[in-house]
Coordinates of C-alpha atoms in Angstrom, one line a residue:
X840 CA 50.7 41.1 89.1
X841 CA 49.5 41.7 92.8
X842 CA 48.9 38.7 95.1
X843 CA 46.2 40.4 98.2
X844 CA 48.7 38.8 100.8
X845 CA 49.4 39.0 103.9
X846 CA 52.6 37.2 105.3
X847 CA 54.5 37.2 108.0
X848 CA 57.5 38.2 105.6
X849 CA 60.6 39.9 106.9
X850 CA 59.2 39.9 110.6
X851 CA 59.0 36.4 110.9
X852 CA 62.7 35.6 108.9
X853 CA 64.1 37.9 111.8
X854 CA 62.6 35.9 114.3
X855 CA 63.8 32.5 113.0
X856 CA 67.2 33.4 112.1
X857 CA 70.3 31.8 113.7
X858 CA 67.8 29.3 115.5
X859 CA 68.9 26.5 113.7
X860 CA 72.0 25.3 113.7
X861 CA 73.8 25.4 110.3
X862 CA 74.6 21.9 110.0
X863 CA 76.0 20.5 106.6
X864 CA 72.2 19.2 105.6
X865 CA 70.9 22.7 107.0
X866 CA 73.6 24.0 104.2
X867 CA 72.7 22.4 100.9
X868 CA 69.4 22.7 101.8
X869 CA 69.5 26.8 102.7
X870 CA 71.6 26.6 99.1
X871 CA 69.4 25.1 97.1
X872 CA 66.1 27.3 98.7
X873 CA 68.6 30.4 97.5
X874 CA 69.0 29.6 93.9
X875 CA 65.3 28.6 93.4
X876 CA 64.6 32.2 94.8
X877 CA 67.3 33.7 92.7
X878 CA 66.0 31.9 89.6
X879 CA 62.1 32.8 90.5
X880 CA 63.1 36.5 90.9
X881 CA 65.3 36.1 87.5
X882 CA 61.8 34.6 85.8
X883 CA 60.0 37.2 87.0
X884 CA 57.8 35.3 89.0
X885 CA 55.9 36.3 92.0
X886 CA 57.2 34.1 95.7
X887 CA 53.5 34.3 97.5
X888 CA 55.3 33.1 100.5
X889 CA 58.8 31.6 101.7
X890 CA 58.7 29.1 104.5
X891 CA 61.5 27.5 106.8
X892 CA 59.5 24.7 108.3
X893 CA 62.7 23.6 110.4
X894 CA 63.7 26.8 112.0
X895 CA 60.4 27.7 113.0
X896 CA 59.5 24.4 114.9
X897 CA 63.1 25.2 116.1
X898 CA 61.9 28.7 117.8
X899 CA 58.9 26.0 119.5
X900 CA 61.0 23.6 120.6
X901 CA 60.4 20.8 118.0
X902 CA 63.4 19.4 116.0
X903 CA 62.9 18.4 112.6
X904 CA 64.8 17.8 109.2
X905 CA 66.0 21.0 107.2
X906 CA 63.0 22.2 105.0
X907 CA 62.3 25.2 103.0
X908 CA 59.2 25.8 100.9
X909 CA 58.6 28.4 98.2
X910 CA 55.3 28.9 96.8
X911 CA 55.4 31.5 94.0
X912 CA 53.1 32.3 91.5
X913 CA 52.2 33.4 87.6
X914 CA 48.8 34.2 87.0
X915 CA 48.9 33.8 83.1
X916 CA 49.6 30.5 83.9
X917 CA 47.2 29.6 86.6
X918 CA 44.2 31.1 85.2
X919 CA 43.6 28.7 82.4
X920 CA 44.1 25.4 84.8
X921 CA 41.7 27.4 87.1
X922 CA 39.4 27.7 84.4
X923 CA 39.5 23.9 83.8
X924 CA 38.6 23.2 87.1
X925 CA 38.7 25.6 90.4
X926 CA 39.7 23.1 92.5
X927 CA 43.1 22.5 90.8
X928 CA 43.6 26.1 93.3
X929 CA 44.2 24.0 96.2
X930 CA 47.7 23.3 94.3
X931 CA 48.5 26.4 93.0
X932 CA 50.6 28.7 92.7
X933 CA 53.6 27.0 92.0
X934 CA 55.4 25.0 95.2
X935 CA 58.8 23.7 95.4
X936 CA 60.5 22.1 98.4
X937 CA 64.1 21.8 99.5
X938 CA 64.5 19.2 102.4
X939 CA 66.9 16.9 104.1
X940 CA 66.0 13.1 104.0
X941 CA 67.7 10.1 105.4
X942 CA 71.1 12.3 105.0
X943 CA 71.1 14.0 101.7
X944 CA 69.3 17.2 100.6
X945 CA 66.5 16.9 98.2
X946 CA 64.8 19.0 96.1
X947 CA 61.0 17.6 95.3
X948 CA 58.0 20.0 93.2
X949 CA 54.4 19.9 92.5
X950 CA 54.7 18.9 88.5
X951 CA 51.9 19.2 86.1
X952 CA 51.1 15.3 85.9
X953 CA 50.1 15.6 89.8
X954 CA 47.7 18.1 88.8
X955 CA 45.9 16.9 85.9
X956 CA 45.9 13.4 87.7
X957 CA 44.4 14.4 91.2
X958 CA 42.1 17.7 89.7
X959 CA 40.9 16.0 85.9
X960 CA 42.4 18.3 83.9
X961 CA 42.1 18.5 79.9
X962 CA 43.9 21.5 78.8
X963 CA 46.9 20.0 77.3
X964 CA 48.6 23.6 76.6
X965 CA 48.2 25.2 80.2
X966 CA 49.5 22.0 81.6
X967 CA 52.9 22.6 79.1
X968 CA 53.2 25.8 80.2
X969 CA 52.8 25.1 83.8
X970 CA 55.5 22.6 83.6
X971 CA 57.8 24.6 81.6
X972 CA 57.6 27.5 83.7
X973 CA 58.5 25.3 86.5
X974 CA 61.2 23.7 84.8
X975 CA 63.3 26.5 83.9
X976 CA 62.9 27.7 88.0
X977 CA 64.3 24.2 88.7
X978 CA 67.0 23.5 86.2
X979 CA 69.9 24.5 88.4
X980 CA 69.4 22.3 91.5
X981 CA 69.0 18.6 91.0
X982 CA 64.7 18.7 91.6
X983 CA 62.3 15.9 90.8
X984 CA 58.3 15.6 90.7
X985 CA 56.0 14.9 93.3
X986 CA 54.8 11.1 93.8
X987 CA 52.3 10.0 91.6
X988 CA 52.1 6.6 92.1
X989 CA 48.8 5.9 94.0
X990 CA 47.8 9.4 93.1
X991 CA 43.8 9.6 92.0
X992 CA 40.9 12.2 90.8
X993 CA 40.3 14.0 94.7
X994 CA 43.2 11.7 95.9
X995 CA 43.8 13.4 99.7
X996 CA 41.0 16.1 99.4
X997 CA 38.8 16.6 102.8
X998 CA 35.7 18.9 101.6
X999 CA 33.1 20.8 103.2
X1000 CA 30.0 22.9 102.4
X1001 CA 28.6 26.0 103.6
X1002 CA 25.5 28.1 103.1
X1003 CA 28.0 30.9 103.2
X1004 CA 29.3 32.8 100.4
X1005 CA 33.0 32.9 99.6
X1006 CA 33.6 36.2 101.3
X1007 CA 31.6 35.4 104.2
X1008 CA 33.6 32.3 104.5
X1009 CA 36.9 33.6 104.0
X1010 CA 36.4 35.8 106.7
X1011 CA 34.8 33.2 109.3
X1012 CA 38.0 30.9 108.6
X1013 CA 40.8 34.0 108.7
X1014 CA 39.1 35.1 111.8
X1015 CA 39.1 31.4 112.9
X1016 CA 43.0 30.5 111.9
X1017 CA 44.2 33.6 113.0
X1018 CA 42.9 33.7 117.0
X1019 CA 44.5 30.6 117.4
X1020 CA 47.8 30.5 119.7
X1021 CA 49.7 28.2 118.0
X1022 CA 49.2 29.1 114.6
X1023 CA 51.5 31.5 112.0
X1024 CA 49.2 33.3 109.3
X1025 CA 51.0 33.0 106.0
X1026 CA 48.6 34.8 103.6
X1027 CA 46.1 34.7 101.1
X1028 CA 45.9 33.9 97.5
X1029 CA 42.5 36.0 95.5
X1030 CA 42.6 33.7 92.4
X1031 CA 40.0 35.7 90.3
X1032 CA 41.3 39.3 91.6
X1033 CA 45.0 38.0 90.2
X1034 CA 43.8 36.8 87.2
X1035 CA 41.9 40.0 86.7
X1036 CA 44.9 41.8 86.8
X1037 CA 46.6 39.8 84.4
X1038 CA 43.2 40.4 81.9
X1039 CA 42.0 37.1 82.5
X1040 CA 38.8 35.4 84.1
X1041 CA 38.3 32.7 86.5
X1042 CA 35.4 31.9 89.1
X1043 CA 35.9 33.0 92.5
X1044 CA 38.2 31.6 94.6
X1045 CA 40.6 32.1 97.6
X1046 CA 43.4 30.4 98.9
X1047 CA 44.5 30.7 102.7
X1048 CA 47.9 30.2 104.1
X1049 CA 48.7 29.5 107.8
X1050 CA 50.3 26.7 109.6
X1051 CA 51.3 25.4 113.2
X1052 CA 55.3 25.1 114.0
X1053 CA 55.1 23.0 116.8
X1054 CA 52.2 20.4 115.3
X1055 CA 53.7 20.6 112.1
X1056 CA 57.0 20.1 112.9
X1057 CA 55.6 17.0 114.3
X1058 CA 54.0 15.6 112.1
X1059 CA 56.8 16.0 109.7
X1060 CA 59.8 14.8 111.8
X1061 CA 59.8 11.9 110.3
X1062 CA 58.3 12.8 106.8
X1063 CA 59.8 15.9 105.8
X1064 CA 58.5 15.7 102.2
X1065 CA 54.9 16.4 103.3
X1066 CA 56.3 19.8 103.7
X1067 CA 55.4 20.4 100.0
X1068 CA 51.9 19.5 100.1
X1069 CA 50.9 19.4 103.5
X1070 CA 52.3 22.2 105.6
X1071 CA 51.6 24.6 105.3
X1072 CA 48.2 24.1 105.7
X1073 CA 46.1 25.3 102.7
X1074 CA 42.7 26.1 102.3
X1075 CA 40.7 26.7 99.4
X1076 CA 37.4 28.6 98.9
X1077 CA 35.2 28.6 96.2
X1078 CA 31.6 29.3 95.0
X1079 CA 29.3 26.3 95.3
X1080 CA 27.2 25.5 92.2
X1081 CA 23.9 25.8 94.2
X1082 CA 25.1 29.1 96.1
X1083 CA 27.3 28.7 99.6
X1084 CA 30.5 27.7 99.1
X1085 CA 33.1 25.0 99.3
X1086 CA 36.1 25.0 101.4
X1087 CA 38.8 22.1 100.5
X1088 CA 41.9 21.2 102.3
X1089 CA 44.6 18.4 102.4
X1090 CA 44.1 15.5 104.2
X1091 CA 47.6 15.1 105.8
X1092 CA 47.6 11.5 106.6
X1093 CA 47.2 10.6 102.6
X1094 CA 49.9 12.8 101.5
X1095 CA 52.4 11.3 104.1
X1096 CA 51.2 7.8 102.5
X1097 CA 51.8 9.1 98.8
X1098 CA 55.2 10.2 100.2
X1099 CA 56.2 7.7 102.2
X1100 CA 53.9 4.6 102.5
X1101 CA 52.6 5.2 105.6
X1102 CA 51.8 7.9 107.9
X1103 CA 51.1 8.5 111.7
X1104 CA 49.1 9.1 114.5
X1105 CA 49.8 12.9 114.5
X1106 CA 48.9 13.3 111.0
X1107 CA 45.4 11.9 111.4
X1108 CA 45.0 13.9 115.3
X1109 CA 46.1 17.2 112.8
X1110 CA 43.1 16.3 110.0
X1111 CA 41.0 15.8 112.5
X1112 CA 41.8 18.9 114.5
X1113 CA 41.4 20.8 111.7
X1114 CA 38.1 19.1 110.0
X1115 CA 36.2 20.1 113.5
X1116 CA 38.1 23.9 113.5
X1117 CA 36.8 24.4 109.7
X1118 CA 33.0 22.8 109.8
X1119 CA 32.9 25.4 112.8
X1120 CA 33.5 28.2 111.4
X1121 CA 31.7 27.9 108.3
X1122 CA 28.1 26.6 109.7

C-alpha cells in the first residue's frame, strides 16, 4: 500500500541525532519506540511518520520530557471505520506514543474505544480489527489506552467550513503550514487514494502532518502525553455534504485536560494561533 507522503524522514533524524542527551528516561523510552518499529515492520505495517518530539525542541532550544510518536498505517483496516464516518480520519492511521512522565517511561495508544466514543462508530468488526492489529504491535512493551474518561461524540474537535473543494483546500493549507518559519512538514495522508489501492472505497479525504518544535515542546513540557494526540498537529480535510469542504483539527487545550486534568495558557495561545492560520487560508 502507498501512503502520498511527504516527510522529513532520514533528513530530519540526521539533524536531531545526538542532540539530546541519552539519559536513563531518554533510554527506555528510545527502547520502547525501537521495538514498536520492529514489531510494525514485522506486521507489515506501514510507519506514515516517526517523530522525536524531545530532540527536536532540543535542536530549538526548548527542553522537554523524552517522547517518540509513531503513526503507522493499514488501509484494510481504516477503510471500513472511514466508511462509518470520515471524520474518525482525524485519528487515523494508527498512533502509539512512548514518553517519560513524572520519572518512568510510558507507553500510551489511540485504542478502538477512543474512537467509536469521540467519532460514533457502529461497525463492531472494524473496530475488532483495529484493536487487534494494534494489539499485537504493542504486546512487547508494557502500553495502555488513551483516556477515555470525559471523552464525548466531537470531544476536542475545532471545525471549519470552506466553499473550497478538498484539493483546493489542501493546497491553500500545505501552502499555508509550509511557509511558515517555525514549522516542520511531516506529510500527508490520501485516505481514499490508500484505500483505492488496497481495492477499497471511502469518500475523499486528506490528512496533513506538520508541527512546531519550539511551540510544541512547550506546550507539552509539562504534558508529554498530549504528544499522542496533539502534536503533531493534524489536520483533516474532507468533502462537505453541500459541496466545499471541512477541515477538522484538535483542540489542544481539551486533549491536555483529558490527559491530565488541566491544561495551560500555551495550549489555548497554540489553538488559537492555529484557528486564525486555518480560517485564512481556506476563505
Amino acid at each position: 500500500m502507498s501512503l502520498k507522503l511527504v516527510a522529513a524522514g532520514a533528513m530530519m533524524m540526521a539533524l536531531i541525532t545526538n542532540v539530546a542527551t541519552a539519559s536513563p528516561q531518554q533510554t527506555a523510552v528510545d527502547d520502547s519506540h525501537a521495538v514498536l518499529e520492529s514489531a510494525i515492520e514485522t506486521a507489515g505495517l506501514d510507519i506514515v511518520v516517526s517523530i522525536d518530539h524531545a530532540r527536536l525542541a532540543a535542536a530549538e532550544s526548548v527542553e522537554m520530557p523524552p517522547s517518540r510518536v509513531l503513526i503507522f498505517s493499514d488501509a484494510d483496516v481504516s477503510a471500513p471505520i472511514l466508511r462509518d464516518n470520515i471524520r474518525a480520519g482525524l485519528d487515523l492511521p494508527f498512533r502509539v506514543l512512548s514518553y517519560a512522565d513524572k520519572g518512568s517511561a510510558k507507553v500510551v495508544y489511540t485504542g478502538a474505544e477512543f474512537l467509536q466514543i469521540r467519532h460514533g462508530l457502529t461497525n463492531t468488526a472494524a473496530l475488532e480489527d483495529f484493536d487487534d492489529k494494534l494489539n499485537g504491535v504493542t504486546k512487547n512493551v508494557s502500553a495502555v489506552a488513551a483516556p477515555i474518561d470525559g471523552l464525548t461524540r466531537n470531544y476536542g474537535i475545532i471545525e471549519l467550513e470552506s466553499k473550497l473543494s478538498v484539493s483546493e483546500a489542501v493546497a491553500s493549507l500545505t501552502e499555508t503550514v509550509r511557509g511558515q518559519d517555525d514549522t516542520i512538514w511531516f506529510g500527508e495522508v490520501r485516505f481514499s487514494e490508500a484505500a483505492s489501492e488496497a481495492g477499497e472505497q471511502v469518500p475523499e479525504a486528506v490528512l496533513l502532518l506538520f508541527g512546531g518544535p519550539a511551540p510544541g515542546g512547550v506546550a507539552m513540557a509539562d504534558f508529554p502525553a498530549i504528544g499522542l494526540d496533539a502534536f503533531c498537529q493534524k489536520l483533516l480535510v474532507y468533502a462537505g455534504d453541500n459541496g466545499g469542504s471541512v477541515v477538522i483539527f484538535n483542540d489542544i487545550a481539551a486533549f491536555a485536560e483529558l490527559h491530565y486534568g488541566a491544561s495551560a495558557k500555551p495550549h489555548h495561545a497554540l489553538n488559537e494561533r492555529l484557528t486564525a492560520t486555518f480560517t485564512q487560508a481556506i476563505q
